[in-house]
Amino acid sequence: MPGASRDPADGLPSRRLLLRAALAAGGLAGAGAVGGCRVRLQDDAPALPFLERRSIPDESLLVQAYRATSALAELAARVAHPVAAQVAPQHARQAAVIRGILTAGGVPGEAITGPTPSGPATGATPTPPPQPPADPAVLAQSELAALASQALTALAAAVAHRPLLSAVTAHRAATAAVLGVAPAWPAAPALPFTVAATALDANRAARYAVQVAAAHLGGPSREQALATLATLDRRVAELTAAAAAIARPAPLGYRLPFSVAGPDDAVRLLATALGTLAADGLVSAPDLPVGSAAYVALVRLHAEAVLLAHPWGVALTAFPGLVDA
């Protein structure tokens, strides 16, 4: 396992995307420019039949994502499970960010949330009845609605917010898996050569770190590390086939971020290596053409990386693969 080292940049690199950069690329920062070429209606503005509001990029997808994450936040809050307690505020954060994009783009509130029912006599909004506790399996199945073929096809067609929406999809898939319901991904073509080659290098580096760590572990921790290694072996084989002739030869070893002298170091290395793999899982998203059917494979690999890191102390985040800063 340990062998000739490569340059540190080839070890456990991190090229993670900033959430603010993802927003600037297709949402909040561009709101002024978008608003300059169309009429922006405020939430409380009267409807004017002779004014037509233009949709912002990916508006329907963002509205669907806002409504889904808002509903998931409410549902998770009713589930008595530690994972649900963790993801409820994360879904609320997702909903807040997505609504911020829509609002900055001039989308009226009613178009975001849908019409609000009013009481029959006074016109006041009725108070919704209290909701009963929910089962973790119900939450898991609701999370997996994001992996329906139609939803993933629409995600691949996003033109300005693919990284953001992909991060939310990966979060939902990983949440369902942590709750005990394995995601079922639809079949998808292999990644293009260059995208597969980039992912291959990252997965080889993670696999090497897991090999080193497993040698210093025993008992259940070693079994978990070997299961992680088996998944990485499968990913490396899949990506090697997809990268084909442009795949670089596998190096003898990688320079690790720190030396490993025992079980504690090994667990820390697993968290570092797998956390980096998950954090960098969307860096190739802009390299895939809009509408590419292969995009499903990239999102699947990303969600799987998030799930691989979780048992080693890498917590779920609202936007895995994006730095929420």
Tab-separated table of C-alpha atoms in Angstrom:
chain	number	residue	atom	x	y	z
A	1	MET	CA	0.000	0.000	0.000
A	2	PRO	CA	2.402	2.811	0.998
A	3	GLY	CA	4.721	3.417	-1.897
A	4	ALA	CA	6.280	6.096	-4.009
A	5	SER	CA	4.669	9.440	-3.320
A	6	ARG	CA	3.449	11.898	-5.849
A	7	ASP	CA	3.383	15.649	-5.615
A	8	PRO	CA	1.150	16.860	-2.740
A	9	ALA	CA	-1.263	18.364	-5.239
A	10	ASP	CA	-1.973	14.848	-6.500
A	11	GLY	CA	-2.738	13.500	-3.057
A	12	LEU	CA	-5.962	14.711	-1.462
A	13	PRO	CA	-6.683	17.922	-3.387
A	14	SER	CA	-9.713	20.051	-2.691
A	15	ARG	CA	-11.329	22.110	-5.424
A	16	ARG	CA	-14.705	22.512	-3.776
A	17	LEU	CA	-17.210	25.017	-5.088
A	18	LEU	CA	-18.320	27.972	-3.017
A	19	LEU	CA	-22.066	28.285	-2.594
A	20	ARG	CA	-21.819	32.017	-3.099
A	21	ALA	CA	-20.004	31.395	-6.385
A	22	ALA	CA	-22.737	28.997	-7.499
A	23	LEU	CA	-25.345	31.612	-6.668
A	24	ALA	CA	-23.412	34.346	-8.432
A	25	ALA	CA	-23.114	32.202	-11.544
A	26	GLY	CA	-26.841	31.963	-12.070
A	27	GLY	CA	-28.903	33.618	-9.391
A	28	LEU	CA	-28.426	36.281	-6.775
A	29	ALA	CA	-25.570	38.250	-8.320
A	30	GLY	CA	-27.285	38.303	-11.672
A	31	ALA	CA	-30.609	39.495	-10.338
A	32	GLY	CA	-29.935	43.115	-11.225
A	33	ALA	CA	-28.921	42.275	-14.767
A	34	VAL	CA	-31.916	40.042	-15.231
A	35	GLY	CA	-34.200	42.667	-13.767
A	36	GLY	CA	-32.877	45.213	-16.231
A	37	CYS	CA	-34.430	43.459	-19.221
A	38	ARG	CA	-37.893	42.759	-17.819
A	39	VAL	CA	-40.483	44.129	-15.444
A	40	ARG	CA	-39.888	43.055	-11.846
A	41	LEU	CA	-43.080	42.742	-9.850
A	42	GLN	CA	-43.015	42.955	-6.073
A	43	ASP	CA	-44.807	40.289	-4.033
A	44	ASP	CA	-47.623	42.693	-3.200
A	45	ALA	CA	-47.860	44.372	-6.618
A	46	PRO	CA	-51.267	44.284	-8.331
A	47	ALA	CA	-51.640	42.017	-11.336
A	48	LEU	CA	-51.412	44.052	-14.524
A	49	PRO	CA	-52.695	42.162	-17.575
A	50	PHE	CA	-50.556	44.124	-20.036
A	51	LEU	CA	-47.301	43.362	-18.206
A	52	GLU	CA	-45.754	39.965	-18.666
A	53	ARG	CA	-43.011	38.819	-16.332
A	54	ARG	CA	-40.246	36.776	-17.857
A	55	SER	CA	-39.166	33.677	-15.983
A	56	ILE	CA	-35.674	33.606	-14.514
A	57	PRO	CA	-33.338	30.749	-15.515
A	58	ASP	CA	-34.449	27.411	-14.014
A	59	GLU	CA	-37.417	29.098	-12.345
A	60	SER	CA	-39.729	26.082	-12.424
A	61	LEU	CA	-36.985	23.818	-11.051
A	62	LEU	CA	-36.175	26.274	-8.285
A	63	VAL	CA	-39.838	26.656	-7.344
A	64	GLN	CA	-40.244	22.882	-7.202
A	65	ALA	CA	-37.072	22.583	-5.110
A	66	TYR	CA	-38.238	25.322	-2.744
A	67	ARG	CA	-41.605	23.675	-2.187
A	68	ALA	CA	-40.046	20.226	-1.781
A	69	THR	CA	-37.381	21.316	0.710
A	70	SER	CA	-39.926	23.350	2.684
A	71	ALA	CA	-42.199	20.305	2.916
A	72	LEU	CA	-39.270	18.061	3.865
A	73	ALA	CA	-38.227	20.461	6.624
A	74	GLU	CA	-41.733	20.303	8.073
A	75	LEU	CA	-41.916	16.522	7.701
A	76	ALA	CA	-38.471	15.907	9.234
A	77	ALA	CA	-39.434	18.051	12.227
A	78	ARG	CA	-42.212	15.542	12.979
A	79	VAL	CA	-39.943	12.481	12.840
A	80	ALA	CA	-38.463	11.274	16.129
A	81	HIS	CA	-35.081	10.210	14.762
A	82	PRO	CA	-31.618	11.759	15.244
A	83	VAL	CA	-31.033	11.974	11.480
A	84	ALA	CA	-34.353	13.755	11.023
A	85	ALA	CA	-33.433	16.222	13.767
A	86	GLN	CA	-30.201	16.909	11.880
A	87	VAL	CA	-31.674	17.327	8.410
A	88	ALA	CA	-34.779	19.358	9.313
A	89	PRO	CA	-32.808	22.618	9.712
A	90	GLN	CA	-30.723	21.700	6.658
A	91	HIS	CA	-33.839	21.449	4.519
A	92	ALA	CA	-34.978	24.767	5.985
A	93	ARG	CA	-31.620	26.274	4.976
A	94	GLN	CA	-32.002	24.888	1.454
A	95	ALA	CA	-35.466	26.382	1.181
A	96	ALA	CA	-34.237	29.766	2.430
A	97	VAL	CA	-31.376	29.902	-0.089
A	98	ILE	CA	-33.572	28.843	-2.993
A	99	ARG	CA	-36.279	31.336	-2.048
A	100	GLY	CA	-33.596	34.013	-1.874
A	101	ILE	CA	-32.616	33.288	-5.475
A	102	LEU	CA	-36.220	33.426	-6.622
A	103	THR	CA	-36.984	36.619	-4.719
A	104	ALA	CA	-33.810	38.309	-5.975
A	105	GLY	CA	-34.895	37.377	-9.483
A	106	GLY	CA	-38.212	39.172	-9.032
A	107	VAL	CA	-40.406	36.071	-8.791
A	108	PRO	CA	-43.599	36.987	-6.883
A	109	GLY	CA	-44.238	35.262	-3.586
A	110	GLU	CA	-47.439	33.598	-4.764
A	111	ALA	CA	-45.559	32.062	-7.690
A	112	ILE	CA	-43.011	30.647	-5.252
A	113	THR	CA	-45.310	29.234	-2.601
A	114	GLY	CA	-48.516	28.780	-4.573
A	115	PRO	CA	-51.816	30.497	-3.726
A	116	THR	CA	-52.630	30.704	-0.033
A	117	PRO	CA	-56.127	29.440	0.840
A	118	SER	CA	-58.282	31.929	2.692
A	119	GLY	CA	-61.156	31.417	5.072
A	120	PRO	CA	-64.662	31.323	3.545
A	121	ALA	CA	-66.156	34.148	5.612
A	122	THR	CA	-63.457	36.629	6.622
A	123	GLY	CA	-60.782	36.041	3.986
A	124	ALA	CA	-58.256	35.276	6.736
A	125	THR	CA	-55.758	32.497	6.269
A	126	PRO	CA	-56.918	29.479	8.294
A	127	THR	CA	-54.574	28.032	10.897
A	128	PRO	CA	-53.462	24.577	9.738
A	129	PRO	CA	-54.254	21.763	12.167
A	130	PRO	CA	-51.316	20.216	14.057
A	131	GLN	CA	-49.675	17.389	12.163
A	132	PRO	CA	-49.143	13.963	13.741
A	133	PRO	CA	-45.670	12.457	14.237
A	134	ALA	CA	-44.212	10.867	11.108
A	135	ASP	CA	-42.271	7.662	10.555
A	136	PRO	CA	-38.610	7.738	9.419
A	137	ALA	CA	-39.509	5.484	6.475
A	138	VAL	CA	-42.023	8.076	5.269
A	139	LEU	CA	-39.312	10.743	5.374
A	140	ALA	CA	-36.878	8.471	3.517
A	141	GLN	CA	-39.355	7.778	0.734
A	142	SER	CA	-40.142	11.476	0.444
A	143	GLU	CA	-36.430	12.222	0.110
A	144	LEU	CA	-36.113	9.686	-2.699
A	145	ALA	CA	-38.696	11.456	-4.842
A	146	ALA	CA	-35.733	13.512	-6.077
A	147	LEU	CA	-34.343	10.409	-7.816
A	148	ALA	CA	-37.324	9.806	-10.079
A	149	SER	CA	-36.220	9.638	-13.708
A	150	GLN	CA	-38.263	12.698	-14.627
A	151	ALA	CA	-36.749	14.740	-11.790
A	152	LEU	CA	-33.184	13.779	-12.722
A	153	THR	CA	-33.787	14.522	-16.403
A	154	ALA	CA	-35.037	17.982	-15.439
A	155	LEU	CA	-32.011	18.484	-13.178
A	156	ALA	CA	-29.625	17.690	-16.031
A	157	ALA	CA	-31.380	20.350	-18.125
A	158	ALA	CA	-30.813	23.149	-15.588
A	159	VAL	CA	-28.871	25.962	-17.223
A	160	ALA	CA	-27.759	28.174	-14.339
A	161	HIS	CA	-28.220	26.345	-11.034
A	162	ARG	CA	-27.123	22.760	-11.641
A	163	PRO	CA	-24.495	22.627	-8.846
A	164	LEU	CA	-26.934	24.043	-6.314
A	165	LEU	CA	-29.801	21.749	-7.289
A	166	SER	CA	-27.433	18.771	-7.563
A	167	ALA	CA	-26.166	19.380	-4.032
A	168	VAL	CA	-29.748	19.317	-2.756
A	169	THR	CA	-30.426	16.092	-4.682
A	170	ALA	CA	-27.301	14.437	-3.277
A	171	HIS	CA	-28.297	15.515	0.228
A	172	ARG	CA	-31.726	13.928	-0.215
A	173	ALA	CA	-30.288	10.658	-1.547
A	174	ALA	CA	-27.747	10.426	1.278
A	175	THR	CA	-30.394	11.251	3.888
A	176	ALA	CA	-32.614	8.428	2.678
A	177	ALA	CA	-29.685	6.001	2.782
A	178	VAL	CA	-28.710	7.041	6.314
A	179	LEU	CA	-32.345	6.475	7.305
A	180	GLY	CA	-32.020	2.921	5.992
A	181	VAL	CA	-33.617	3.125	2.540
A	182	ALA	CA	-31.102	2.563	-0.260
A	183	PRO	CA	-31.475	4.922	-3.242
A	184	ALA	CA	-32.398	3.324	-6.563
A	185	TRP	CA	-30.794	5.315	-9.353
A	186	PRO	CA	-32.048	5.038	-12.930
A	187	ALA	CA	-29.626	3.738	-15.531
A	188	ALA	CA	-27.448	6.387	-17.150
A	189	PRO	CA	-24.699	6.549	-19.772
A	190	ALA	CA	-21.081	6.622	-18.645
A	191	LEU	CA	-19.449	9.959	-17.950
A	192	PRO	CA	-17.506	11.598	-20.785
A	193	PHE	CA	-13.809	10.729	-20.957
A	194	THR	CA	-12.453	13.927	-19.406
A	195	VAL	CA	-14.996	14.081	-16.577
A	196	ALA	CA	-14.439	10.406	-15.764
A	197	ALA	CA	-10.662	10.889	-15.750
A	198	THR	CA	-10.918	13.737	-13.234
A	199	ALA	CA	-13.183	11.707	-10.982
A	200	LEU	CA	-10.908	8.675	-11.372
A	201	ASP	CA	-7.903	10.522	-9.964
A	202	ALA	CA	-9.921	11.691	-6.946
A	203	ASN	CA	-11.291	8.207	-6.250
A	204	ARG	CA	-7.869	6.585	-6.575
A	205	ALA	CA	-6.480	9.016	-4.001
A	206	ALA	CA	-9.346	8.270	-1.607
A	207	ARG	CA	-8.959	4.537	-2.127
A	208	TYR	CA	-5.253	4.713	-1.308
A	209	ALA	CA	-5.989	6.567	1.930
A	210	VAL	CA	-8.634	3.997	2.904
A	211	GLN	CA	-6.159	1.179	2.221
A	212	VAL	CA	-3.619	2.790	4.558
A	213	ALA	CA	-6.238	3.448	7.225
A	214	ALA	CA	-7.686	-0.082	7.109
A	215	ALA	CA	-4.244	-1.525	7.887
A	216	HIS	CA	-4.318	0.294	11.247
A	217	LEU	CA	-7.829	-0.700	12.265
A	218	GLY	CA	-9.364	-3.804	13.793
A	219	GLY	CA	-12.780	-5.208	14.641
A	220	PRO	CA	-15.924	-3.480	13.348
A	221	SER	CA	-13.974	-0.394	12.283
A	222	ARG	CA	-11.797	-2.488	10.001
A	223	GLU	CA	-14.858	-4.229	8.569
A	224	GLN	CA	-16.448	-0.847	7.856
A	225	ALA	CA	-13.233	0.391	6.248
A	226	LEU	CA	-13.041	-2.716	4.047
A	227	ALA	CA	-16.668	-2.223	2.982
A	228	THR	CA	-15.803	1.371	2.085
A	229	LEU	CA	-12.784	0.099	0.164
A	230	ALA	CA	-14.933	-2.348	-1.793
A	231	THR	CA	-17.207	0.500	-2.869
A	232	LEU	CA	-14.211	2.572	-3.924
A	233	ASP	CA	-12.796	-0.390	-5.868
A	234	ARG	CA	-16.057	-0.587	-7.785
A	235	ARG	CA	-16.068	3.162	-8.432
A	236	VAL	CA	-12.467	3.117	-9.661
A	237	ALA	CA	-13.223	0.232	-12.035
A	238	GLU	CA	-16.308	2.052	-13.360
A	239	LEU	CA	-14.410	5.301	-13.898
A	240	THR	CA	-11.407	3.570	-15.441
A	241	ALA	CA	-13.683	2.039	-18.049
A	242	ALA	CA	-15.366	5.402	-18.699
A	243	ALA	CA	-12.084	7.323	-18.960
A	244	ALA	CA	-10.724	4.708	-21.378
A	245	ALA	CA	-7.505	5.712	-23.139
A	246	ILE	CA	-7.117	9.085	-21.431
A	247	ALA	CA	-6.966	7.572	-17.923
A	248	ARG	CA	-3.540	8.146	-16.388
A	249	PRO	CA	-1.706	5.085	-15.064
A	250	ALA	CA	-2.387	4.470	-11.405
A	251	PRO	CA	0.475	5.752	-9.225
A	252	LEU	CA	2.213	3.580	-6.660
A	253	GLY	CA	1.033	5.814	-3.866
A	254	TYR	CA	-0.118	9.245	-2.778
A	255	ARG	CA	1.287	11.646	-0.229
A	256	LEU	CA	-1.029	11.594	2.766
A	257	PRO	CA	-2.002	14.757	4.667
A	258	PHE	CA	-0.440	13.384	7.873
A	259	SER	CA	1.260	10.247	9.101
A	260	VAL	CA	-0.817	7.361	10.413
A	261	ALA	CA	0.475	5.597	13.501
A	262	GLY	CA	-2.616	4.037	15.023
A	263	PRO	CA	-6.410	3.676	15.008
A	264	ASP	CA	-7.153	7.302	15.910
A	265	ASP	CA	-5.000	8.577	13.072
A	266	ALA	CA	-6.609	6.031	10.757
A	267	VAL	CA	-10.130	7.241	11.529
A	268	ARG	CA	-9.024	10.844	11.075
A	269	LEU	CA	-7.492	9.935	7.724
A	270	LEU	CA	-10.717	8.250	6.622
A	271	ALA	CA	-12.730	11.347	7.557
A	272	THR	CA	-10.252	13.615	5.765
A	273	ALA	CA	-9.944	11.576	2.574
A	274	LEU	CA	-13.623	10.714	2.203
A	275	GLY	CA	-14.704	14.185	3.263
A	276	THR	CA	-12.518	15.633	0.508
A	277	LEU	CA	-13.977	13.211	-2.034
A	278	ALA	CA	-17.498	14.290	-1.076
A	279	ALA	CA	-16.639	17.987	-0.959
A	280	ASP	CA	-15.161	17.921	-4.474
A	281	GLY	CA	-17.891	15.814	-6.055
A	282	LEU	CA	-19.464	18.627	-8.071
A	283	VAL	CA	-16.362	20.320	-9.486
A	284	SER	CA	-16.982	18.698	-12.880
A	285	ALA	CA	-20.666	19.654	-13.038
A	286	PRO	CA	-20.034	22.662	-15.331
A	287	ASP	CA	-18.060	20.421	-17.730
A	288	LEU	CA	-21.109	18.380	-18.703
A	289	PRO	CA	-23.351	19.760	-21.454
A	290	VAL	CA	-26.780	20.961	-20.407
A	291	GLY	CA	-29.220	18.080	-20.738
A	292	SER	CA	-26.548	15.376	-20.773
A	293	ALA	CA	-28.027	12.024	-19.752
A	294	ALA	CA	-24.665	11.203	-18.165
A	295	TYR	CA	-25.291	13.865	-15.533
A	296	VAL	CA	-27.200	11.289	-13.504
A	297	ALA	CA	-23.969	9.309	-13.110
A	298	LEU	CA	-22.155	12.347	-11.712
A	299	VAL	CA	-24.881	13.093	-9.160
A	300	ARG	CA	-24.986	9.419	-8.159
A	301	LEU	CA	-21.223	9.332	-7.594
A	302	HIS	CA	-21.461	12.519	-5.556
A	303	ALA	CA	-24.306	11.269	-3.358
A	304	GLU	CA	-22.480	7.987	-2.837
A	305	ALA	CA	-19.325	9.837	-1.768
A	306	VAL	CA	-21.345	11.837	0.766
A	307	LEU	CA	-22.716	8.585	2.147
A	308	LEU	CA	-19.273	6.925	2.273
A	309	ALA	CA	-17.923	9.761	4.409
A	310	HIS	CA	-20.821	9.821	6.865
A	311	PRO	CA	-19.879	6.785	9.037
A	312	TRP	CA	-16.457	8.347	9.654
A	313	GLY	CA	-17.786	11.474	11.304
A	314	VAL	CA	-18.365	13.665	8.249
A	315	ALA	CA	-21.771	15.182	8.952
A	316	LEU	CA	-24.392	15.778	6.313
A	317	THR	CA	-24.555	19.396	5.181
A	318	ALA	CA	-27.334	21.299	3.464
A	319	PHE	CA	-25.301	21.691	0.263
A	320	PRO	CA	-22.757	18.854	-0.002
A	321	GLY	CA	-20.121	19.726	-2.554
A	322	LEU	CA	-20.617	23.464	-2.028
A	323	VAL	CA	-19.042	25.517	0.731
A	324	ASP	CA	-21.975	27.309	2.341
A	325	ALA	CA	-20.164	30.564	3.023
